[in-house]
Each structure stands twice: as structure tokens, then as C-alpha cells.
Amino acid sequence: MSRSLPNTIFVTGGAGFIGSCFTGLCAGKGARVIVLDKLTYAGHKANLEWIGKGKYELVEGDIADSKLLHALLKKHTPDAVLNFAAESHVDNSISGPAPFIETNITGTFRLLEESLKYWKAQPKAQQDAFRFIQVSTDEVYGSLGPKGAFTETTPLQPNSPYSVSKAAGDHLAHAWHHTYGLPTLITRCSNNYGPRQFPEKLIPHMIQCALSGQKLPVYGDGGNVRDWIHVEDHCAGLWLALTKGKPGEVYNFGGHAETDNLSLVKQLCALLDKRRPRLDGKSYAEHISFVTDRPGHDRRYAIDDAKAEKELGFSRTYTDFAEGLAATVDWYLANEAWRQTVLNRKRSAA
Ligand code: NAD
């Protein structure tokens, strides 16, 4: 059964790809949303503008800043905290793991610590209604062979500095429930796609490379398999976890759309060939180039989300990956100004 809907929601990392989508969803349901975001290279005010002025409040700051967290929680008295804030790109975690440890582990710890202090100070009814959702990834489960899928009870075997830092955050969120009683839940999701994803991630990166006449770099043999979920479906799942989920539980969300990287890049090229044909009449696929594989590259991820379907009533709106991908390509083509804003910020942050 659904609980009463949360009035005020504290969203960390809400200026990023998924957090901004979730902020829009909450605002659309009439909730007051307070976004805390450090506005790193991956976070942009522009990601929130579509939601409309007055529908959310953006505070620039770090989830590792205890004093700021204390003041914000006291001032806004949220019914829920959703932690999206993270360093999120595996390649960056390999070349420079320190910010991953600082944000994904220490930052999550600070957020849990301040949320616990805040929660303890609330009256019983508010304590019962409060939720802390740790937004996590299927990458914490490690790598799969050609068959099978991760369930919520699959042992964690993270392999990259990114997934290790996310797994540590998950363990902290679990401990804060088990030890202190804070009503935390953990969600783990497969690869997201859709509008406003920073162009370091596979889909927008390939679109950006293609449109700027660069090679399309595919790691190794391109045979690494990922499951893809539309960001709006992920956010709908998070809303269900928030309103129907049980504290202490883990919920997986997947897209039921497995594909290998090379097939995905070829699909993107075919979509671009139709929508933005190259001046020389050739296919973008001619620019695909195989590059040295990412160190420790996990081969395959797949998610079993039967628990979320059964216990939360989770289902996907984007059931046809080809259609969702085409709509996503259309969004990036139609939002040239957004792409330039984000790319300029990337350059100035570098
Ligand atoms: P993103 O990189 O687009 O956004 C992360 C946001 O966090 C940015 O706005 C950034 O400015 C902010 N941030 C970073 N460090 C911060 C700090 N110390 N304090 C406050 N804000 C900070 O990432 P995303 O793709 O939107 O992912 C959001 C969450 O979902 C992450 O926790 C990620 O691990 C998880 N996740 C992502 C995917 C995916 O496919 N993108 C899949 C599963 C889970």
C-alpha cells in the first residue's frame, strides 16, 4: 500500500542526468524539491531549467559538507533524502579515483550522519514517514558470464574504483538502517539513457563524436554487454521505492534491453544516417574505431527486477529500446544549445 506522499524532498546531485529527471518528476507530483549539487563538470543548472522556475530550489554545495547539510535539513525539514550525488564515470575513476572516494564514500557517510541526527530530532510520525534512498548501480554486483542476471541477493563483487566506491556507499546506507534504525533503502539500476546525459557516457559521447566528425571509439572488441533503461523509467521506479518500498530493502531496476556496445553504436549510426546524413553520403559507421580496452572492463551486466515488479508494481513505459533510442537521438539533435552549454562547461572545468 502507498504511504502518504512526501511533501518536501531533498535531492542530492539533482543537477546531474538522473537527479534532474527525478526532480522534474517530483515537482510534477506537487512536491517541494530542494536540490543540493556541487555543480561539478557533470552538474548543470541548465539540466533543471525545463522544470520551471519556482518548482525547485537549487543550492550549490557538497554532500560532504556536514555544516551545510545540518542547516539545510533543519531549514527545509524534508520527508525524504535521495542521494544521487556521485562521481559517476568509470573511466575517470581509473585515471583519478580520489574524488570517487571523497564523494561516493565520505560524502555518503556525511549525508547519512546528518540525516540520522535530523531524523532522530523529528516527532515519531515524521520519523516513521521519513525515507533515505541510496541510488546505486548494478555495477556493484561485478561482471556476469553469457547467462544469468543480478538479483538483490547476488553478492557484491565490484571491480572498478567507481563500483567499489558505490558498493561502499551501499554498505554504509545498509548499516545506518541496521544499526541506527534510519529508514534507508538501496536501489540498483542498469545503464540509463535519455535526455541530458553528460557526453562522456557512451550514447551522448558517440552522438557528439559523430556530429563533430570524430572517430567513434569502441572499447576492445565491442562485445561488452549492458542492459539499458530509460531514465524516466528509472525515476518512476525510484518514486515507487520512495512511496511503497520497505526500509532496509534493496530494489533492482532494469530495462530488459540488453545489447553489446558495438551493436548499440551501429544502431546510433543508422539513426544519425537518416536524421543528419553526412555531407559525403557515407555512413557514420565508417568512423567506428576499436581502441584499447578499459582496464578491468566488466564483460556483461543484466538485471533481474522481478522483486520491484512484484512488490512495488514497477513496469517500464519504454519497452522498445529501438524507439527509446531514436527519441533520445532526436532529443540531442534538437537540443544543440544544451550540448554546447555542457561542452563549454566541460572545457572550462578541465
Ligand atoms: P551524473 O554524473 O550525471 O550526476 C552526478 C551529479 O552529482 C552531478 O550533478 C554532480 O555535480 C553532482 N555531484 C558530484 N559530486 C557531488 C558532491 N560531492 N556533492 C554534491 N553534488 C555532487 O550522474 P548520473 O548518471 O545522473 O547518476 C546519478 C546517480 O545514479 C549516481 O549515484 C550513479 O552512481 C547512479 N547510477 C547511474 C547510472 C547511469 O547509467 N548513469 C546507472 C545506475 C546508477
JSON list of N, CA and C in Angstrom, two decimals, residues 91-116:
[
{"chain": "A", "resi": 91, "resn": "ASP", "atom": "N", "xyz": [35.66, 5.52, -16.29]},
{"chain": "A", "resi": 91, "resn": "ASP", "atom": "CA", "xyz": [36.98, 5.89, -16.82]},
{"chain": "A", "resi": 91, "resn": "ASP", "atom": "C", "xyz": [37.68, 6.90, -15.92]},
{"chain": "A", "resi": 92, "resn": "ASN", "atom": "N", "xyz": [36.91, 7.88, -15.42]},
{"chain": "A", "resi": 92, "resn": "ASN", "atom": "CA", "xyz": [37.51, 8.89, -14.52]},
{"chain": "A", "resi": 92, "resn": "ASN", "atom": "C", "xyz": [37.98, 8.23, -13.22]},
{"chain": "A", "resi": 93, "resn": "SER", "atom": "N", "xyz": [37.26, 7.20, -12.78]},
{"chain": "A", "resi": 93, "resn": "SER", "atom": "CA", "xyz": [37.64, 6.55, -11.52]},
{"chain": "A", "resi": 93, "resn": "SER", "atom": "C", "xyz": [38.95, 5.79, -11.68]},
{"chain": "A", "resi": 94, "resn": "ILE", "atom": "N", "xyz": [39.25, 5.41, -12.91]},
{"chain": "A", "resi": 94, "resn": "ILE", "atom": "CA", "xyz": [40.50, 4.68, -13.16]},
{"chain": "A", "resi": 94, "resn": "ILE", "atom": "C", "xyz": [41.66, 5.68, -13.23]},
{"chain": "A", "resi": 95, "resn": "SER", "atom": "N", "xyz": [41.43, 6.81, -13.90]},
{"chain": "A", "resi": 95, "resn": "SER", "atom": "CA", "xyz": [42.53, 7.78, -14.03]},
{"chain": "A", "resi": 95, "resn": "SER", "atom": "C", "xyz": [42.72, 8.63, -12.77]},
{"chain": "A", "resi": 96, "resn": "GLY", "atom": "N", "xyz": [41.66, 8.79, -11.96]},
{"chain": "A", "resi": 96, "resn": "GLY", "atom": "CA", "xyz": [41.79, 9.61, -10.75]},
{"chain": "A", "resi": 96, "resn": "GLY", "atom": "C", "xyz": [40.73, 9.23, -9.72]},
{"chain": "A", "resi": 97, "resn": "PRO", "atom": "N", "xyz": [41.01, 8.20, -8.91]},
{"chain": "A", "resi": 97, "resn": "PRO", "atom": "CA", "xyz": [39.96, 7.69, -8.00]},
{"chain": "A", "resi": 97, "resn": "PRO", "atom": "C", "xyz": [39.63, 8.58, -6.80]},
{"chain": "A", "resi": 98, "resn": "ALA", "atom": "N", "xyz": [40.50, 9.54, -6.45]},
{"chain": "A", "resi": 98, "resn": "ALA", "atom": "CA", "xyz": [40.29, 10.28, -5.18]},
{"chain": "A", "resi": 98, "resn": "ALA", "atom": "C", "xyz": [38.90, 10.91, -5.04]},
{"chain": "A", "resi": 99, "resn": "PRO", "atom": "N", "xyz": [38.39, 11.65, -6.06]},
{"chain": "A", "resi": 99, "resn": "PRO", "atom": "CA", "xyz": [37.05, 12.25, -5.86]},
{"chain": "A", "resi": 99, "resn": "PRO", "atom": "C", "xyz": [35.94, 11.21, -5.69]},
{"chain": "A", "resi": 100, "resn": "PHE", "atom": "N", "xyz": [36.17, 10.01, -6.18]},
{"chain": "A", "resi": 100, "resn": "PHE", "atom": "CA", "xyz": [35.17, 8.94, -6.04]},
{"chain": "A", "resi": 100, "resn": "PHE", "atom": "C", "xyz": [35.09, 8.49, -4.57]},
{"chain": "A", "resi": 101, "resn": "ILE", "atom": "N", "xyz": [36.27, 8.45, -3.95]},
{"chain": "A", "resi": 101, "resn": "ILE", "atom": "CA", "xyz": [36.30, 8.07, -2.53]},
{"chain": "A", "resi": 101, "resn": "ILE", "atom": "C", "xyz": [35.67, 9.20, -1.72]},
{"chain": "A", "resi": 102, "resn": "GLU", "atom": "N", "xyz": [36.04, 10.45, -2.06]},
{"chain": "A", "resi": 102, "resn": "GLU", "atom": "CA", "xyz": [35.56, 11.60, -1.28]},
{"chain": "A", "resi": 102, "resn": "GLU", "atom": "C", "xyz": [34.04, 11.76, -1.37]},
{"chain": "A", "resi": 103, "resn": "THR", "atom": "N", "xyz": [33.50, 11.71, -2.58]},
{"chain": "A", "resi": 103, "resn": "THR", "atom": "CA", "xyz": [32.05, 11.94, -2.71]},
{"chain": "A", "resi": 103, "resn": "THR", "atom": "C", "xyz": [31.25, 10.67, -2.44]},
{"chain": "A", "resi": 104, "resn": "ASN", "atom": "N", "xyz": [31.61, 9.59, -3.11]},
{"chain": "A", "resi": 104, "resn": "ASN", "atom": "CA", "xyz": [30.74, 8.40, -3.07]},
{"chain": "A", "resi": 104, "resn": "ASN", "atom": "C", "xyz": [30.83, 7.66, -1.73]},
{"chain": "A", "resi": 105, "resn": "ILE", "atom": "N", "xyz": [31.97, 7.82, -1.03]},
{"chain": "A", "resi": 105, "resn": "ILE", "atom": "CA", "xyz": [32.07, 7.15, 0.28]},
{"chain": "A", "resi": 105, "resn": "ILE", "atom": "C", "xyz": [31.95, 8.18, 1.41]},
{"chain": "A", "resi": 106, "resn": "THR", "atom": "N", "xyz": [32.93, 9.11, 1.49]},
{"chain": "A", "resi": 106, "resn": "THR", "atom": "CA", "xyz": [32.89, 10.07, 2.60]},
{"chain": "A", "resi": 106, "resn": "THR", "atom": "C", "xyz": [31.63, 10.94, 2.52]},
{"chain": "A", "resi": 107, "resn": "GLY", "atom": "N", "xyz": [31.29, 11.39, 1.30]},
{"chain": "A", "resi": 107, "resn": "GLY", "atom": "CA", "xyz": [30.10, 12.23, 1.14]},
{"chain": "A", "resi": 107, "resn": "GLY", "atom": "C", "xyz": [28.84, 11.49, 1.58]},
{"chain": "A", "resi": 108, "resn": "THR", "atom": "N", "xyz": [28.71, 10.23, 1.16]},
{"chain": "A", "resi": 108, "resn": "THR", "atom": "CA", "xyz": [27.54, 9.44, 1.56]},
{"chain": "A", "resi": 108, "resn": "THR", "atom": "C", "xyz": [27.51, 9.26, 3.08]},
{"chain": "A", "resi": 109, "resn": "PHE", "atom": "N", "xyz": [28.68, 9.03, 3.66]},
{"chain": "A", "resi": 109, "resn": "PHE", "atom": "CA", "xyz": [28.78, 8.90, 5.12]},
{"chain": "A", "resi": 109, "resn": "PHE", "atom": "C", "xyz": [28.29, 10.18, 5.81]},
{"chain": "A", "resi": 110, "resn": "ARG", "atom": "N", "xyz": [28.76, 11.34, 5.34]},
{"chain": "A", "resi": 110, "resn": "ARG", "atom": "CA", "xyz": [28.34, 12.61, 5.97]},
{"chain": "A", "resi": 110, "resn": "ARG", "atom": "C", "xyz": [26.83, 12.81, 5.83]},
{"chain": "A", "resi": 111, "resn": "LEU", "atom": "N", "xyz": [26.32, 12.47, 4.66]},
{"chain": "A", "resi": 111, "resn": "LEU", "atom": "CA", "xyz": [24.88, 12.65, 4.41]},
{"chain": "A", "resi": 111, "resn": "LEU", "atom": "C", "xyz": [24.06, 11.73, 5.32]},
{"chain": "A", "resi": 112, "resn": "LEU", "atom": "N", "xyz": [24.53, 10.52, 5.50]},
{"chain": "A", "resi": 112, "resn": "LEU", "atom": "CA", "xyz": [23.83, 9.59, 6.39]},
{"chain": "A", "resi": 112, "resn": "LEU", "atom": "C", "xyz": [23.90, 10.09, 7.84]},
{"chain": "A", "resi": 113, "resn": "GLU", "atom": "N", "xyz": [25.09, 10.57, 8.22]},
{"chain": "A", "resi": 113, "resn": "GLU", "atom": "CA", "xyz": [25.30, 11.03, 9.59]},
{"chain": "A", "resi": 113, "resn": "GLU", "atom": "C", "xyz": [24.36, 12.21, 9.90]},
{"chain": "A", "resi": 114, "resn": "GLU", "atom": "N", "xyz": [24.29, 13.18, 9.00]},
{"chain": "A", "resi": 114, "resn": "GLU", "atom": "CA", "xyz": [23.44, 14.35, 9.24]},
{"chain": "A", "resi": 114, "resn": "GLU", "atom": "C", "xyz": [21.97, 13.98, 9.12]},
{"chain": "A", "resi": 115, "resn": "SER", "atom": "N", "xyz": [21.64, 13.05, 8.20]},
{"chain": "A", "resi": 115, "resn": "SER", "atom": "CA", "xyz": [20.24, 12.62, 8.07]},
{"chain": "A", "resi": 115, "resn": "SER", "atom": "C", "xyz": [19.80, 11.92, 9.35]},
{"chain": "A", "resi": 116, "resn": "LEU", "atom": "N", "xyz": [20.70, 11.13, 9.94]},
{"chain": "A", "resi": 116, "resn": "LEU", "atom": "CA", "xyz": [20.36, 10.43, 11.18]},
{"chain": "A", "resi": 116, "resn": "LEU", "atom": "C", "xyz": [20.09, 11.42, 12.31]}
]
